[in-house]
Amino acid sequence: MRQGGKAAEVETNAQVARVDATPEPQEADDIAPDDVSSGEETPPKTSRRRGSRRAVSSSEPLTSPTKKVPGARSRQRVAVVIPAKDESRRIAATVRSARAIPHVDLVLVVDDGSEDNTQHVAREAGAVVVRHSHNRGKAAAMETGAAVVAMRDAPDRLPRLLLFIDGDLGETAVNTAPLVPPVLEGTADLSIALLPPQPGAGGRGIVVGAARRAIAAMTGWTPTQPLSGMRCLTREAFEAATPLARGWGVETGMTIDLLRQGFVAVEVPCDLRHRPSGADLKGQLHRAAQYRDVQLAVNARRVRRAAGALRSTVTPARDPKG
């Protein structure tokens, strides 16, 4: 529902903002040819930015500013894409739970070079499985998943919405269902899960704060959980956000890119449980890597914005009569 273009942790209130790029999907090294057939949701409270930096609060669900085709969206399907590495202990529960999400008719697991039985366990649980022969990172797994979903989309139907979730959600994966309606109904292009506090989490909010400030500075919108990886978005929005930022900067980069191109994002509370990084050395190293990747993603977009501004000042305006 992008305006004026062709396009391609926690609060109880959802937040929304106007939220880009050209697709460069990564290919899988091998694709398993398996097929899979495939809660009450509280409308999110939202705030929205329209053409200015000031957000307007509202207790009502968002209303799409675009003209809808009656019944078209209600028949649109959803594909769940699960990037996973060494998740054999929890992937089966995640897959089975994800299959229960309304409108979902495809659950796709992208095994990103696992050294355990993730691919076999996921397939036995009912997922379509795509496997990278070596670890290529979350962004590549997301791009692979989106590309495979596109191959399975029927030409005479709307492209499936893409619901990205983590492989360690287990039985709570079905609780990502509230992310679907805002996108399905056309009131947002991207919905982001707001997770409750996770037991055992050892972070101090440094990385989250850095990502939040960067997004606010570059877009005018301040997300509550900028690093949340559970996201539902349209095919158009996904292609507008590619190529994705590498490593742990993928979510921050995606949000900045989409917001700056006029797409709409909303944060929606979801009761999810996953495996948090602790306060031990392993957890500290993980957060250090997160901080590095977030800064790389943000700086790349700052450079891109500066380069664009420079080009606009040095490129002479064309004579409309010429």
GROMACS .gro file of C-alpha atoms in nm:
model
  322
    1MET     CA    1   0.000   0.000   0.000
    2ARG     CA    2   0.286   0.229  -0.078
    3GLN     CA    3   0.180   0.584  -0.153
    4GLY     CA    4   0.268   0.754  -0.477
    5GLY     CA    5   0.502   0.490  -0.620
    6LYS     CA    6   0.514   0.168  -0.812
    7ALA     CA    7   0.724  -0.013  -0.551
    8ALA     CA    8   0.884  -0.287  -0.552
    9GLU     CA    9   1.174  -0.494   2.468
   10VAL     CA   10   0.780  -0.382   2.538
   11GLU     CA   11   0.458  -0.190   2.524
   12THR     CA   12   0.095  -0.289   2.501
   13ASN     CA   13   0.033  -0.031   2.231
   14ALA     CA   14   0.129  -0.112   1.878
   15GLN     CA   15   0.317   0.155   1.684
   16VAL     CA   16   0.289   0.231   1.318
   17ALA     CA   17   0.485   0.437   1.072
   18ARG     CA   18   0.514   0.493   0.706
   19VAL     CA   19   0.755   0.277   0.599
   20ASP     CA   20   1.200  -0.031  -0.006
   21ALA     CA   21   1.424  -0.180  -0.347
   22THR     CA   22   1.515  -0.421  -0.616
   23PRO     CA   23   1.503  -0.792  -0.554
   24GLU     CA   24   1.821  -0.993  -0.554
   25PRO     CA   25   1.706  -1.329  -0.417
   26GLN     CA   26   1.974  -1.576  -0.317
   27GLU     CA   27   1.940  -1.924  -0.458
   28ALA     CA   28   1.943  -2.240  -0.251
   29ASP     CA   29   2.202  -2.505  -0.316
   30ASP     CA   30   1.937  -2.771  -0.319
   31ILE     CA   31   1.561  -2.767  -0.280
   32ALA     CA   32   1.353  -3.045  -0.130
   33PRO     CA   33   1.049  -3.096  -0.354
   34ASP     CA   34   0.810  -3.170  -0.069
   35ASP     CA   35   0.469  -3.002  -0.066
   36VAL     CA   36   0.280  -2.889   0.239
   37SER     CA   37  -0.080  -2.788   0.264
   38SER     CA   38  -0.103  -2.602   0.485
   39GLY     CA   39  -0.686  -1.666   1.799
   40GLU     CA   40  -0.868  -1.416   1.838
   41GLU     CA   41  -0.668  -1.112   1.748
   42THR     CA   42  -0.686  -0.778   1.924
   43PRO     CA   43  -0.667  -0.491   1.677
   44PRO     CA   44  -0.340  -0.308   1.740
   45LYS     CA   45  -0.346   0.044   1.874
   46THR     CA   46  -0.150   0.248   1.631
   47SER     CA   47   0.017   0.575   1.562
   48ARG     CA   48   0.093   0.682   1.212
   49ARG     CA   49   0.313   0.925   1.024
   50ARG     CA   50   0.177   1.072   0.702
   51GLY     CA   51   0.411   1.300   0.515
   52SER     CA   52   0.542   1.465   0.832
   53ARG     CA   53   0.757   1.370   1.130
   54ARG     CA   54   0.474   1.403   1.384
   55ALA     CA   55   0.297   1.081   1.481
   56VAL     CA   56  -0.075   1.084   1.546
   57SER     CA   57  -0.209   0.845   1.809
   58SER     CA   58  -0.524   0.647   1.758
   59SER     CA   59  -0.698   0.370   1.950
   60GLU     CA   60  -0.864   0.241   1.633
   61PRO     CA   61  -0.720  -0.001   1.377
   62LEU     CA   62  -0.554   0.158   1.080
   63THR     CA   63  -0.761   0.233   0.774
   64SER     CA   64  -0.606   0.168   0.439
   65PRO     CA   65  -0.570   0.484   0.228
   66THR     CA   66  -0.569   0.276  -0.088
   67LYS     CA   67  -0.864   0.152  -0.284
   68LYS     CA   68  -0.930  -0.215  -0.215
   69VAL     CA   69  -1.067  -0.478  -0.449
   70PRO     CA   70  -1.357  -0.637  -0.256
   71GLY     CA   71  -1.275  -0.992  -0.152
   72ALA     CA   72  -0.933  -0.999  -0.316
   73ARG     CA   73  -0.727  -0.962  -0.001
   74SER     CA   74  -0.945  -1.198   0.200
   75ARG     CA   75  -0.848  -1.479  -0.035
   76GLN     CA   76  -0.477  -1.403  -0.023
   77ARG     CA   77  -0.256  -1.674   0.118
   78VAL     CA   78   0.039  -1.652   0.356
   79ALA     CA   79   0.374  -1.831   0.344
   80VAL     CA   80   0.568  -1.879   0.666
   81VAL     CA   81   0.944  -1.862   0.607
   82ILE     CA   82   1.167  -1.998   0.884
   83PRO     CA   83   1.544  -1.942   0.853
   84ALA     CA   84   1.705  -2.205   1.076
   85LYS     CA   85   2.047  -2.332   1.172
   86ASP     CA   86   2.097  -2.626   1.409
   87GLU     CA   87   1.738  -2.609   1.539
   88SER     CA   88   1.657  -2.981   1.532
   89ARG     CA   89   1.532  -2.975   1.892
   90ARG     CA   90   1.263  -2.710   1.836
   91ILE     CA   91   1.196  -2.687   1.464
   92ALA     CA   92   0.928  -2.959   1.456
   93ALA     CA   93   0.717  -2.781   1.718
   94THR     CA   94   0.769  -2.450   1.539
   95VAL     CA   95   0.659  -2.593   1.205
   96ARG     CA   96   0.351  -2.766   1.343
   97SER     CA   97   0.248  -2.453   1.531
   98ALA     CA   98   0.304  -2.227   1.228
   99ARG     CA   99   0.081  -2.447   1.013
  100ALA     CA  100  -0.211  -2.357   1.241
  101ILE     CA  101  -0.190  -1.984   1.158
  102PRO     CA  102  -0.498  -1.871   0.961
  103HIS     CA  103  -0.441  -1.814   0.587
  104VAL     CA  104  -0.112  -2.007   0.593
  105ASP     CA  105  -0.089  -2.269   0.320
  106LEU     CA  106   0.289  -2.300   0.297
  107VAL     CA  107   0.553  -2.340   0.568
  108LEU     CA  108   0.904  -2.319   0.431
  109VAL     CA  109   1.218  -2.391   0.634
  110VAL     CA  110   1.549  -2.263   0.499
  111ASP     CA  111   1.818  -2.479   0.658
  112ASP     CA  112   2.117  -2.247   0.655
  113GLY     CA  113   2.399  -2.501   0.665
  114SER     CA  114   2.293  -2.687   0.977
  115GLU     CA  115   2.522  -2.957   1.114
  116ASP     CA  116   2.235  -3.142   1.282
  117ASN     CA  117   1.913  -3.297   1.151
  118THR     CA  118   1.719  -2.972   1.117
  119GLN     CA  119   1.620  -3.034   0.756
  120HIS     CA  120   1.493  -3.388   0.815
  121VAL     CA  121   1.303  -3.301   1.132
  122ALA     CA  122   1.140  -3.002   0.962
  123ARG     CA  123   1.037  -3.206   0.660
  124GLU     CA  124   0.886  -3.478   0.876
  125ALA     CA  125   0.686  -3.209   1.060
  126GLY     CA  126   0.529  -3.101   0.731
  127ALA     CA  127   0.747  -2.819   0.603
  128VAL     CA  128   0.890  -2.762   0.260
  129VAL     CA  129   1.266  -2.759   0.313
  130VAL     CA  130   1.534  -2.566   0.127
  131ARG     CA  131   1.893  -2.618   0.230
  132HIS     CA  132   2.211  -2.415   0.193
  133SER     CA  133   2.514  -2.643   0.175
  134HIS     CA  134   2.701  -2.399   0.401
  135ASN     CA  135   2.603  -2.122   0.638
  136ARG     CA  136   2.527  -1.803   0.447
  137GLY     CA  137   2.355  -1.596   0.713
  138LYS     CA  138   1.999  -1.493   0.796
  139ALA     CA  139   1.962  -1.239   0.517
  140ALA     CA  140   2.057  -1.494   0.252
  141ALA     CA  141   1.818  -1.746   0.408
  142MET     CA  142   1.536  -1.491   0.397
  143GLU     CA  143   1.606  -1.411   0.034
  144THR     CA  144   1.620  -1.779  -0.056
  145GLY     CA  145   1.290  -1.841   0.120
  146ALA     CA  146   1.119  -1.551  -0.053
  147ALA     CA  147   1.248  -1.667  -0.391
  148VAL     CA  148   1.116  -2.021  -0.341
  149VAL     CA  149   0.778  -1.887  -0.230
  150ALA     CA  150   0.763  -1.676  -0.546
  151MET     CA  151   0.828  -1.988  -0.754
  152ARG     CA  152   0.525  -2.151  -0.591
  153ASP     CA  153   0.291  -1.855  -0.627
  154ALA     CA  154   0.020  -1.908  -0.886
  155PRO     CA  155   0.024  -1.651  -1.169
  156ASP     CA  156  -0.351  -1.599  -1.146
  157ARG     CA  157  -0.352  -1.523  -0.773
  158LEU     CA  158  -0.211  -1.249  -0.555
  159PRO     CA  159   0.144  -1.323  -0.435
  160ARG     CA  160   0.154  -1.479  -0.090
  161LEU     CA  161   0.226  -1.256   0.205
  162LEU     CA  162   0.559  -1.342   0.367
  163LEU     CA  163   0.565  -1.417   0.740
  164PHE     CA  164   0.920  -1.455   0.870
  165ILE     CA  165   0.959  -1.625   1.208
  166ASP     CA  166   1.246  -1.771   1.411
  167GLY     CA  167   1.300  -2.145   1.427
  168ASP     CA  168   1.312  -2.156   1.807
  169LEU     CA  169   0.959  -2.028   1.878
  170GLY     CA  170   0.829  -2.381   1.930
  171GLU     CA  171   0.461  -2.406   2.024
  172THR     CA  172   0.430  -2.027   2.047
  173ALA     CA  173   0.483  -1.981   1.672
  174VAL     CA  174   0.105  -1.974   1.618
  175ASN     CA  175   0.098  -1.657   1.828
  176THR     CA  176   0.249  -1.467   1.536
  177ALA     CA  177  -0.100  -1.483   1.380
  178PRO     CA  178  -0.184  -1.120   1.482
  179LEU     CA  179   0.087  -1.002   1.243
  180VAL     CA  180  -0.116  -1.111   0.942
  181PRO     CA  181  -0.441  -0.904   0.955
  182PRO     CA  182  -0.284  -0.554   0.927
  183VAL     CA  183  -0.104  -0.658   0.609
  184LEU     CA  184  -0.384  -0.877   0.475
  185GLU     CA  185  -0.636  -0.596   0.520
  186GLY     CA  186  -0.409  -0.344   0.351
  187THR     CA  187  -0.362  -0.117   0.652
  188ALA     CA  188   0.014  -0.181   0.667
  189ASP     CA  189   0.285  -0.313   0.440
  190LEU     CA  190   0.497  -0.449   0.725
  191SER     CA  191   0.397  -0.572   1.070
  192ILE     CA  192   0.657  -0.633   1.342
  193ALA     CA  193   0.608  -0.845   1.654
  194LEU     CA  194   0.639  -0.691   1.999
  195LEU     CA  195   0.757  -0.967   2.232
  196PRO     CA  196   0.699  -0.981   2.607
  197PRO     CA  197   1.006  -0.987   2.836
  198GLN     CA  198   1.196  -1.313   2.783
  199PRO     CA  199   1.312  -1.509   3.091
  200GLY     CA  200   1.689  -1.542   3.100
  201ALA     CA  201   1.765  -1.255   2.865
  202GLY     CA  202   2.097  -1.097   2.957
  203GLY     CA  203   2.107  -0.789   2.739
  204ARG     CA  204   2.109  -0.433   2.870
  205GLY     CA  205   1.940  -0.273   2.573
  206ILE     CA  206   2.253  -0.123   2.420
  207VAL     CA  207   2.205  -0.273   2.076
  208VAL     CA  208   1.829  -0.216   2.080
  209GLY     CA  209   1.884   0.146   2.178
  210ALA     CA  210   2.139   0.202   1.903
  211ALA     CA  211   1.906   0.055   1.640
  212ARG     CA  212   1.608   0.251   1.770
  213ARG     CA  213   1.792   0.583   1.764
  214ALA     CA  214   1.926   0.521   1.416
  215ILE     CA  215   1.582   0.437   1.277
  216ALA     CA  216   1.430   0.742   1.444
  217ALA     CA  217   1.703   0.972   1.312
  218MET     CA  218   1.671   0.845   0.955
  219THR     CA  219   1.294   0.799   0.929
  220GLY     CA  220   1.122   0.999   1.203
  221TRP     CA  221   0.966   0.685   1.355
  222THR     CA  222   1.076   0.535   1.688
  223PRO     CA  223   1.008   0.160   1.703
  224THR     CA  224   0.977  -0.021   2.033
  225GLN     CA  225   1.160  -0.338   1.929
  226PRO     CA  226   1.368  -0.260   1.620
  227LEU     CA  227   1.548  -0.595   1.626
  228SER     CA  228   1.236  -0.812   1.627
  229GLY     CA  229   1.272  -1.076   1.357
  230MET     CA  230   0.909  -1.187   1.346
  231ARG     CA  231   0.767  -0.987   1.056
  232CYS     CA  232   0.488  -1.011   0.802
  233LEU     CA  233   0.506  -0.811   0.480
  234THR     CA  234   0.383  -0.795   0.127
  235ARG     CA  235   0.583  -0.925  -0.166
  236GLU     CA  236   0.611  -0.568  -0.292
  237ALA     CA  237   0.760  -0.449   0.036
  238PHE     CA  238   1.005  -0.739   0.053
  239GLU     CA  239   1.134  -0.674  -0.295
  240ALA     CA  240   1.165  -0.305  -0.211
  241ALA     CA  241   1.387  -0.395   0.086
  242THR     CA  242   1.630  -0.613  -0.108
  243PRO     CA  243   1.919  -0.661  -0.112
  244LEU     CA  244   1.889  -0.711   0.262
  245ALA     CA  245   2.151  -0.590   0.507
  246ARG     CA  246   2.388  -0.866   0.607
  247GLY     CA  247   2.414  -1.040   0.944
  248TRP     CA  248   2.223  -0.912   1.244
  249GLY     CA  249   2.158  -0.578   1.076
  250VAL     CA  250   1.888  -0.719   0.850
  251GLU     CA  251   1.589  -0.597   1.053
  252THR     CA  252   1.726  -0.247   1.111
  253GLY     CA  253   1.820  -0.208   0.747
  254MET     CA  254   1.483  -0.334   0.628
  255THR     CA  255   1.291  -0.094   0.848
  256ILE     CA  256   1.494   0.208   0.740
  257ASP     CA  257   1.471   0.120   0.372
  258LEU     CA  258   1.096   0.067   0.377
  259LEU     CA  259   1.011   0.371   0.588
  260ARG     CA  260   1.220   0.598   0.369
  261GLN     CA  261   1.035   0.481   0.060
  262GLY     CA  262   0.691   0.551   0.203
  263PHE     CA  263   0.578   0.207   0.314
  264VAL     CA  264   0.373   0.165   0.632
  265ALA     CA  265   0.490  -0.040   0.931
  266VAL     CA  266   0.306  -0.138   1.247
  267GLU     CA  267   0.422  -0.307   1.569
  268VAL     CA  268   0.183  -0.569   1.706
  269PRO     CA  269   0.203  -0.741   2.049
  270CYS     CA  270   0.256  -1.117   2.017
  271ASP     CA  271   0.289  -1.364   2.303
  272LEU     CA  272   0.605  -1.540   2.188
  273ARG     CA  273   0.878  -1.732   2.366
  274HIS     CA  274   1.218  -1.802   2.218
  275ARG     CA  275   1.570  -1.878   2.330
  276PRO     CA  276   1.728  -1.549   2.446
  277SER     CA  277   2.099  -1.482   2.465
  278GLY     CA  278   2.219  -1.487   2.824
  279ALA     CA  279   2.469  -1.284   3.021
  280ASP     CA  280   2.754  -1.533   2.978
  281LEU     CA  281   3.049  -1.489   2.743
  282LYS     CA  282   2.862  -1.645   2.453
  283GLY     CA  283   2.577  -1.401   2.501
  284GLN     CA  284   2.811  -1.104   2.522
  285LEU     CA  285   2.987  -1.206   2.201
  286HIS     CA  286   2.650  -1.243   2.031
  287ARG     CA  287   2.547  -0.891   2.130
  288ALA     CA  288   2.883  -0.753   2.018
  289ALA     CA  289   2.824  -0.908   1.676
  290GLN     CA  290   2.472  -0.763   1.672
  291TYR     CA  291   2.603  -0.415   1.750
  292ARG     CA  292   2.865  -0.441   1.476
  293ASP     CA  293   2.615  -0.551   1.213
  294VAL     CA  294   2.356  -0.290   1.310
  295GLN     CA  295   2.616  -0.015   1.281
  296LEU     CA  296   2.730  -0.148   0.943
  297ALA     CA  297   2.372  -0.148   0.815
  298VAL     CA  298   2.302   0.201   0.946
  299ASN     CA  299   2.627   0.349   0.817
  300ALA     CA  300   2.574   0.199   0.473
  301ARG     CA  301   2.238   0.373   0.454
  302ARG     CA  302   2.382   0.702   0.578
  303VAL     CA  303   2.642   0.689   0.305
  304ARG     CA  304   2.377   0.603   0.049
  305ARG     CA  305   2.163   0.895   0.160
  306ALA     CA  306   2.457   1.136   0.150
  307ALA     CA  307   2.555   1.015  -0.196
  308GLY     CA  308   2.202   1.066  -0.319
  309ALA     CA  309   2.192   1.417  -0.179
  310LEU     CA  310   2.524   1.496  -0.342
  311ARG     CA  311   2.409   1.369  -0.680
  312SER     CA  312   2.098   1.582  -0.661
  313THR     CA  313   2.304   1.895  -0.602
  314VAL     CA  314   2.566   1.840  -0.871
  315THR     CA  315   2.335   1.706  -1.143
  316PRO     CA  316   2.207   1.999  -1.347
  317ALA     CA  317   1.834   2.027  -1.386
  318ARG     CA  318   1.704   1.942  -1.731
  319ASP     CA  319   1.540   2.205  -1.940
  320PRO     CA  320   1.178   2.088  -1.978
  321LYS     CA  321   1.178   2.237  -2.329
  322GLY     CA  322   1.496   2.048  -2.424
   0.00000   0.00000   0.00000
